[in-house]
Amino acid sequence: MVRCAAIILTLLLSVQVLLLGQEPPMMEVVKNSEGTEFWMCFMNNFRDQVDNTRARAQGLKLQLFITSSYDAKVTIEIDGIGYKNTIDIRANTVIPIQLPGRAELSQTETPERLAVHITADTAIAVYGLNSRYQTTDTFMGLPITALGTVYRVMGYTKLASDLLSHFSIVATEDGTTVTITPTTATGSGRPKDRPFTVQLRQGDVYTVSALWQSIGPCDLTGTLVMANKPVAVFSGHQCAYVPPKVKSCNHLIEQLPPVTAMGKHYYLGQLKERSKYTFRVVASEDQTRVFKNSKLVAVLKAGEFYEELNVTDHIQVTADKPILVAQFAQGFENGDNVGDPMMILVSPTQQFMNNYRFATPINGEWHHYINVVAPTESIKDVRLNGRRVESSLFKRLGDSRYSIAQVQIPYGTHVIRSEEPFGLYSYGFGYGKDAYDAYGNMAGQSFIELAEIPDSLAPMADGRSRRDDFEVVVRDDRTFDRGLQTVTVVESLYLDADVPKIERGSPLVVLRIRPAVSGRSGRVVLNVVDVAGNTAEYTVCYVFDSRSERYVYVLSTGRDTECVSEDGWLVGAFAVAASHTRMDLEGTSTGELQGQQSFGQAEGYGTGGGIFVGRRVSPSVIFSGRLSLTTMGGSLLSADSTTSAVYDPAGDQQIIYQEGTLLSISAPYLRVGLAAQWFPLRYFYLTAGAQLAMPLGSAVHVRRSILRPTNFDFTSGGQEQTTNPTSLSSLEMLGFEVMGGLGFSYPVSYRVSVFLENTYTHRFNSLASDVTWTTDAIGVNVGAIWRF
């Protein structure tokens, strides 16, 4: 009945995927690293007999660290040594509990009654610490709800005949049958790759150690453990060099998750204070394709492992089938002079949780750290002990959707939570009297058994600009995704697309797109297929953005997108920094003004300003309407035709005396017109237009001036005197002008540009109705534009 219900639920989830296009929820029972019952053990650490006096004085330290969100009553029992202890745990504290040294395992391939059985009346988290002088590691205990029946072992390479890879199996029920298929010969001589079976009672611990051989790594990594009932499996090394031949050694230990809790997507981060680390990947199935940062690095058989000895950055490790991933700190003499080896089993993204309660499992002269791996878009929501983790601490993990932060924490118990599931790892390095030592463990995860729901989601894509180029990141890396198969360019117009070689099953690929013709709109259509046969199409448009005045890339779903540059409106204002006007009045009089000779030509400068509204109709063309108000510069002169002789007392002589009439227009001119701008180059444009000019009134300024001698003044003072008329009725109220020029426009922000333009304006009709009065002007305009 239960099996039928599970099948029906799986089918319903698959239908949801097909109809809604959503990633399916996981089929799960609530399983995580907290619980009310645990079965643990303490494996052999280094050597019982040591020569170092300080090491003998410190001896072996076996400890449990227990914490809970609630007050808890905890009972600890070890049947083989008659140990039983009941303690009270206060909420939100971490309690260290010292266990007898006799609880350390010492036999191989012989059951020992040394299982540590822990029960509680409410959910607790348990950590184990196994420590001798300068050789320490910690592990997180898994409750019985997280246990399984199939495991793959994670160990490390031999160091000495008594310092080898090993693992231990704890039976949680009577009548447990365990079948072990070792990947190397065992200490009792059982051959490699030949299964053997053992029978265990509840509380038995069965340890297997590698056989020392002079040739080969003597490494049990990848060994298959299968049981008929749930068992707890612990794995590691008595004291290992990591990498091999790099001193010094340290105890390695972790409790293994079952194969059903393994995932396909992992993120590994650098360890604080350390320059490099080592990692291993163990395959649970044949033909497992392993990728590091989307590059295929190995194809493994079941039980085989891939290792990189010296990694110096944050990385993404993925596979098309479930894998087990371990990260190792390196020995003290790797160049860092910090800490020693330790082993952390890395949690897959499929097992990330929203909140964790964890404890630092050792006190003293230690630096404690956590690595937080969270979706980049959610890092602002991560809070440690109620306080936000600074976003600046997070660094993006390559091209992935995740970021990682390294955070130092004090000794004690801590709570960290976020709105989105994230991963957490806890580790530390000793200093002072605790130097040459290290610990590390996962800080928690869920242990969900993922149902095999088919991959029915099409690959995703997102884009980012890289100067003038564009990168499209195509992804197929969700919980049930199986990776990419192909990415094909099915259409290309004025854009070039570089598609790298894609390894089948790669979680993502980065394509680079660039213009084939500069300054021209274009498009590329991509067809993406994943391993499961799901297909998606994406279009990249290269169009002009009128708001930023730049060509931009736009990524959209489907192939029917029209790649057209959008029209954009803009408004602006400008000041006429200088307007040089040249006038020519061919006549002696106009309107109420009468001169004696032709007024002729004059030049002068005016000022003013204006506003405009425009619309960009193409990447290189803008049409605008303009409104400006400017003054007319320059004074026309009509010299008197008569002269007279006057006596100059200063020079005691007769000199010629002559006056004249000066005319200037004092009424400002309002201009309304249309103009166009054409941008043959990125920032430079040519402009042309037509406008109507209207004087705001008929006011003029008429003055009588002494032309010669130049040092004579009127009797009332000064060389000029204002006279009539003060207005001219002959001024035309409407004039038609054309203008043209060259400009420079530069965007200073996303919507704002500044510009400088030089224009020439010519008036076609006369300024006055009764005389030929022409005018031309050269202007310099300075202004700003706001685009919307």
mmCIF file of C-alpha atoms in Angstrom, residues 527-686:
data_model
loop_
_atom_site.group_PDB
_atom_site.id
_atom_site.type_symbol
_atom_site.label_atom_id
_atom_site.label_comp_id
_atom_site.label_asym_id
_atom_site.label_seq_id
_atom_site.Cartn_x
_atom_site.Cartn_y
_atom_site.Cartn_z
ATOM 1 C CA ASN A 527 18.620 26.034 -29.530
ATOM 2 C CA VAL A 528 19.429 24.264 -26.252
ATOM 3 C CA VAL A 529 18.886 20.564 -25.549
ATOM 4 C CA ASP A 530 19.596 18.738 -22.287
ATOM 5 C CA VAL A 531 20.495 15.088 -21.747
ATOM 6 C CA ALA A 532 16.851 14.218 -21.078
ATOM 7 C CA GLY A 533 15.828 15.707 -24.441
ATOM 8 C CA ASN A 534 14.160 18.853 -23.088
ATOM 9 C CA THR A 535 14.515 21.733 -25.552
ATOM 10 C CA ALA A 536 14.485 25.503 -25.190
ATOM 11 C CA GLU A 537 15.162 28.380 -27.576
ATOM 12 C CA TYR A 538 16.590 31.744 -26.632
ATOM 13 C CA THR A 539 17.090 34.924 -28.655
ATOM 14 C CA VAL A 540 19.801 37.487 -28.021
ATOM 15 C CA CYS A 541 19.068 40.919 -29.518
ATOM 16 C CA TYR A 542 21.669 43.629 -30.017
ATOM 17 C CA VAL A 543 19.731 46.885 -30.139
ATOM 18 C CA PHE A 544 20.191 50.555 -29.389
ATOM 19 C CA ASP A 545 18.849 51.652 -25.998
ATOM 20 C CA SER A 546 17.632 55.225 -26.301
ATOM 21 C CA ARG A 547 17.745 55.759 -22.552
ATOM 22 C CA SER A 548 21.443 54.969 -22.151
ATOM 23 C CA GLU A 549 22.394 55.935 -25.727
ATOM 24 C CA ARG A 550 24.265 52.668 -26.034
ATOM 25 C CA TYR A 551 23.860 49.430 -27.892
ATOM 26 C CA VAL A 552 22.689 46.778 -25.434
ATOM 27 C CA TYR A 553 22.062 43.050 -25.446
ATOM 28 C CA VAL A 554 18.648 41.666 -24.555
ATOM 29 C CA LEU A 555 18.100 37.951 -23.829
ATOM 30 C CA SER A 556 14.585 36.573 -24.246
ATOM 31 C CA THR A 557 12.888 33.187 -24.351
ATOM 32 C CA GLY A 558 11.774 31.845 -27.720
ATOM 33 C CA ARG A 559 12.756 32.714 -31.278
ATOM 34 C CA ASP A 560 9.917 35.061 -32.268
ATOM 35 C CA THR A 561 11.353 38.114 -30.532
ATOM 36 C CA GLU A 562 11.700 41.141 -32.812
ATOM 37 C CA CYS A 563 15.081 42.791 -32.342
ATOM 38 C CA VAL A 564 14.106 46.412 -32.894
ATOM 39 C CA SER A 565 15.638 49.457 -31.255
ATOM 40 C CA GLU A 566 12.921 51.211 -29.285
ATOM 41 C CA ASP A 567 12.094 54.852 -29.931
ATOM 42 C CA GLY A 568 12.805 57.072 -26.966
ATOM 43 C CA TRP A 569 11.662 60.473 -25.805
ATOM 44 C CA LEU A 570 13.973 63.102 -24.429
ATOM 45 C CA VAL A 571 13.774 66.608 -23.037
ATOM 46 C CA GLY A 572 16.540 69.122 -22.641
ATOM 47 C CA ALA A 573 17.553 72.639 -21.845
ATOM 48 C CA PHE A 574 20.398 74.729 -23.121
ATOM 49 C CA ALA A 575 22.077 78.075 -22.684
ATOM 50 C CA VAL A 576 23.313 80.168 -25.584
ATOM 51 C CA ALA A 577 26.829 80.687 -24.318
ATOM 52 C CA ALA A 578 27.655 82.977 -27.249
ATOM 53 C CA SER A 579 25.714 84.124 -30.322
ATOM 54 C CA HIS A 580 27.674 86.137 -32.863
ATOM 55 C CA THR A 581 25.233 88.074 -35.071
ATOM 56 C CA ARG A 582 25.972 89.838 -38.383
ATOM 57 C CA MET A 583 23.361 92.305 -39.759
ATOM 58 C CA ASP A 584 23.112 94.241 -43.034
ATOM 59 C CA LEU A 585 20.544 97.059 -43.445
ATOM 60 C CA GLU A 586 20.509 98.423 -47.015
ATOM 61 C CA GLY A 587 18.786 101.774 -46.560
ATOM 62 C CA THR A 588 18.787 105.099 -44.759
ATOM 63 C CA SER A 589 15.527 104.713 -42.920
ATOM 64 C CA THR A 590 13.006 102.226 -41.594
ATOM 65 C CA GLY A 591 9.744 102.822 -39.852
ATOM 66 C CA GLU A 592 9.999 105.869 -37.605
ATOM 67 C CA LEU A 593 13.769 106.018 -37.913
ATOM 68 C CA GLN A 594 15.432 108.322 -40.441
ATOM 69 C CA GLY A 595 19.139 108.283 -41.101
ATOM 70 C CA GLN A 596 21.208 110.387 -43.487
ATOM 71 C CA GLN A 597 23.232 107.560 -45.084
ATOM 72 C CA SER A 598 22.832 103.782 -45.430
ATOM 73 C CA PHE A 599 23.104 101.920 -42.109
ATOM 74 C CA GLY A 600 25.278 99.179 -43.683
ATOM 75 C CA GLN A 601 26.640 96.227 -41.712
ATOM 76 C CA ALA A 602 27.169 95.475 -38.017
ATOM 77 C CA GLU A 603 28.267 92.609 -35.775
ATOM 78 C CA GLY A 604 27.602 91.838 -32.135
ATOM 79 C CA TYR A 605 26.967 89.183 -29.487
ATOM 80 C CA GLY A 606 23.770 88.043 -27.874
ATOM 81 C CA THR A 607 22.793 85.524 -25.195
ATOM 82 C CA GLY A 608 19.787 83.432 -24.269
ATOM 83 C CA GLY A 609 18.561 79.929 -23.674
ATOM 84 C CA GLY A 610 15.939 77.408 -24.598
ATOM 85 C CA ILE A 611 14.263 74.064 -24.131
ATOM 86 C CA PHE A 612 13.410 71.215 -26.471
ATOM 87 C CA VAL A 613 11.502 67.946 -26.656
ATOM 88 C CA GLY A 614 12.734 65.190 -28.938
ATOM 89 C CA ARG A 615 12.272 61.607 -29.988
ATOM 90 C CA ARG A 616 14.951 59.210 -31.120
ATOM 91 C CA VAL A 617 13.506 57.409 -34.124
ATOM 92 C CA SER A 618 16.573 55.308 -34.832
ATOM 93 C CA PRO A 619 19.961 54.715 -33.202
ATOM 94 C CA SER A 620 21.431 57.566 -35.272
ATOM 95 C CA VAL A 621 18.543 60.013 -35.759
ATOM 96 C CA ILE A 622 16.691 62.327 -33.347
ATOM 97 C CA PHE A 623 13.878 64.723 -34.238
ATOM 98 C CA SER A 624 13.127 67.553 -31.830
ATOM 99 C CA GLY A 625 11.025 70.630 -31.354
ATOM 100 C CA ARG A 626 12.805 73.684 -29.955
ATOM 101 C CA LEU A 627 11.772 76.836 -28.145
ATOM 102 C CA SER A 628 14.386 79.519 -27.423
ATOM 103 C CA LEU A 629 14.640 83.135 -26.330
ATOM 104 C CA THR A 630 17.696 85.170 -27.393
ATOM 105 C CA THR A 631 18.836 88.736 -27.700
ATOM 106 C CA MET A 632 19.998 90.333 -30.949
ATOM 107 C CA GLY A 633 23.569 91.559 -30.810
ATOM 108 C CA GLY A 634 25.150 94.388 -32.814
ATOM 109 C CA SER A 635 24.472 98.143 -33.515
ATOM 110 C CA LEU A 636 23.939 99.524 -37.012
ATOM 111 C CA LEU A 637 25.460 102.945 -37.795
ATOM 112 C CA SER A 638 24.163 105.628 -40.178
ATOM 113 C CA ALA A 639 26.736 108.426 -40.370
ATOM 114 C CA ASP A 640 25.483 111.989 -40.936
ATOM 115 C CA SER A 641 26.128 113.203 -44.484
ATOM 116 C CA THR A 642 27.013 116.705 -43.241
ATOM 117 C CA THR A 643 30.082 117.716 -41.314
ATOM 118 C CA SER A 644 31.180 120.951 -39.705
ATOM 119 C CA ALA A 645 34.388 122.579 -38.539
ATOM 120 C CA VAL A 646 34.905 123.372 -34.874
ATOM 121 C CA TYR A 647 37.692 124.977 -32.932
ATOM 122 C CA ASP A 648 39.727 122.718 -30.681
ATOM 123 C CA PRO A 649 41.202 124.840 -27.884
ATOM 124 C CA ALA A 650 43.452 122.049 -26.736
ATOM 125 C CA GLY A 651 45.148 121.831 -30.092
ATOM 126 C CA ASP A 652 44.504 125.470 -31.052
ATOM 127 C CA GLN A 653 43.146 124.371 -34.429
ATOM 128 C CA GLN A 654 40.017 123.729 -36.517
ATOM 129 C CA ILE A 655 38.906 120.065 -36.708
ATOM 130 C CA ILE A 656 36.163 118.188 -38.571
ATOM 131 C CA TYR A 657 33.089 117.345 -36.480
ATOM 132 C CA GLN A 658 30.609 114.565 -37.446
ATOM 133 C CA GLU A 659 27.729 112.744 -35.741
ATOM 134 C CA GLY A 660 25.801 109.556 -36.592
ATOM 135 C CA THR A 661 22.787 107.452 -35.603
ATOM 136 C CA LEU A 662 23.207 104.010 -33.951
ATOM 137 C CA LEU A 663 20.417 101.436 -34.050
ATOM 138 C CA SER A 664 20.151 98.164 -32.069
ATOM 139 C CA ILE A 665 17.203 95.886 -31.415
ATOM 140 C CA SER A 666 16.439 95.603 -27.710
ATOM 141 C CA ALA A 667 13.381 93.326 -27.971
ATOM 142 C CA PRO A 668 14.334 89.630 -27.455
ATOM 143 C CA TYR A 669 13.404 87.115 -30.135
ATOM 144 C CA LEU A 670 11.358 84.004 -29.509
ATOM 145 C CA ARG A 671 12.179 81.122 -31.845
ATOM 146 C CA VAL A 672 10.072 78.002 -32.401
ATOM 147 C CA GLY A 673 11.323 75.309 -34.734
ATOM 148 C CA LEU A 674 11.989 71.722 -35.691
ATOM 149 C CA ALA A 675 15.429 70.126 -35.907
ATOM 150 C CA ALA A 676 17.051 66.794 -36.662
ATOM 151 C CA GLN A 677 20.270 65.279 -35.360
ATOM 152 C CA TRP A 678 22.231 62.611 -37.169
ATOM 153 C CA PHE A 679 24.984 60.694 -35.378
ATOM 154 C CA PRO A 680 27.530 59.372 -37.868
ATOM 155 C CA LEU A 681 29.843 58.655 -34.908
ATOM 156 C CA ARG A 682 29.147 57.507 -31.342
ATOM 157 C CA TYR A 683 29.220 60.939 -29.664
ATOM 158 C CA PHE A 684 29.320 63.397 -32.596
ATOM 159 C CA TYR A 685 26.324 64.569 -34.571
ATOM 160 C CA LEU A 686 25.263 66.877 -37.351
#
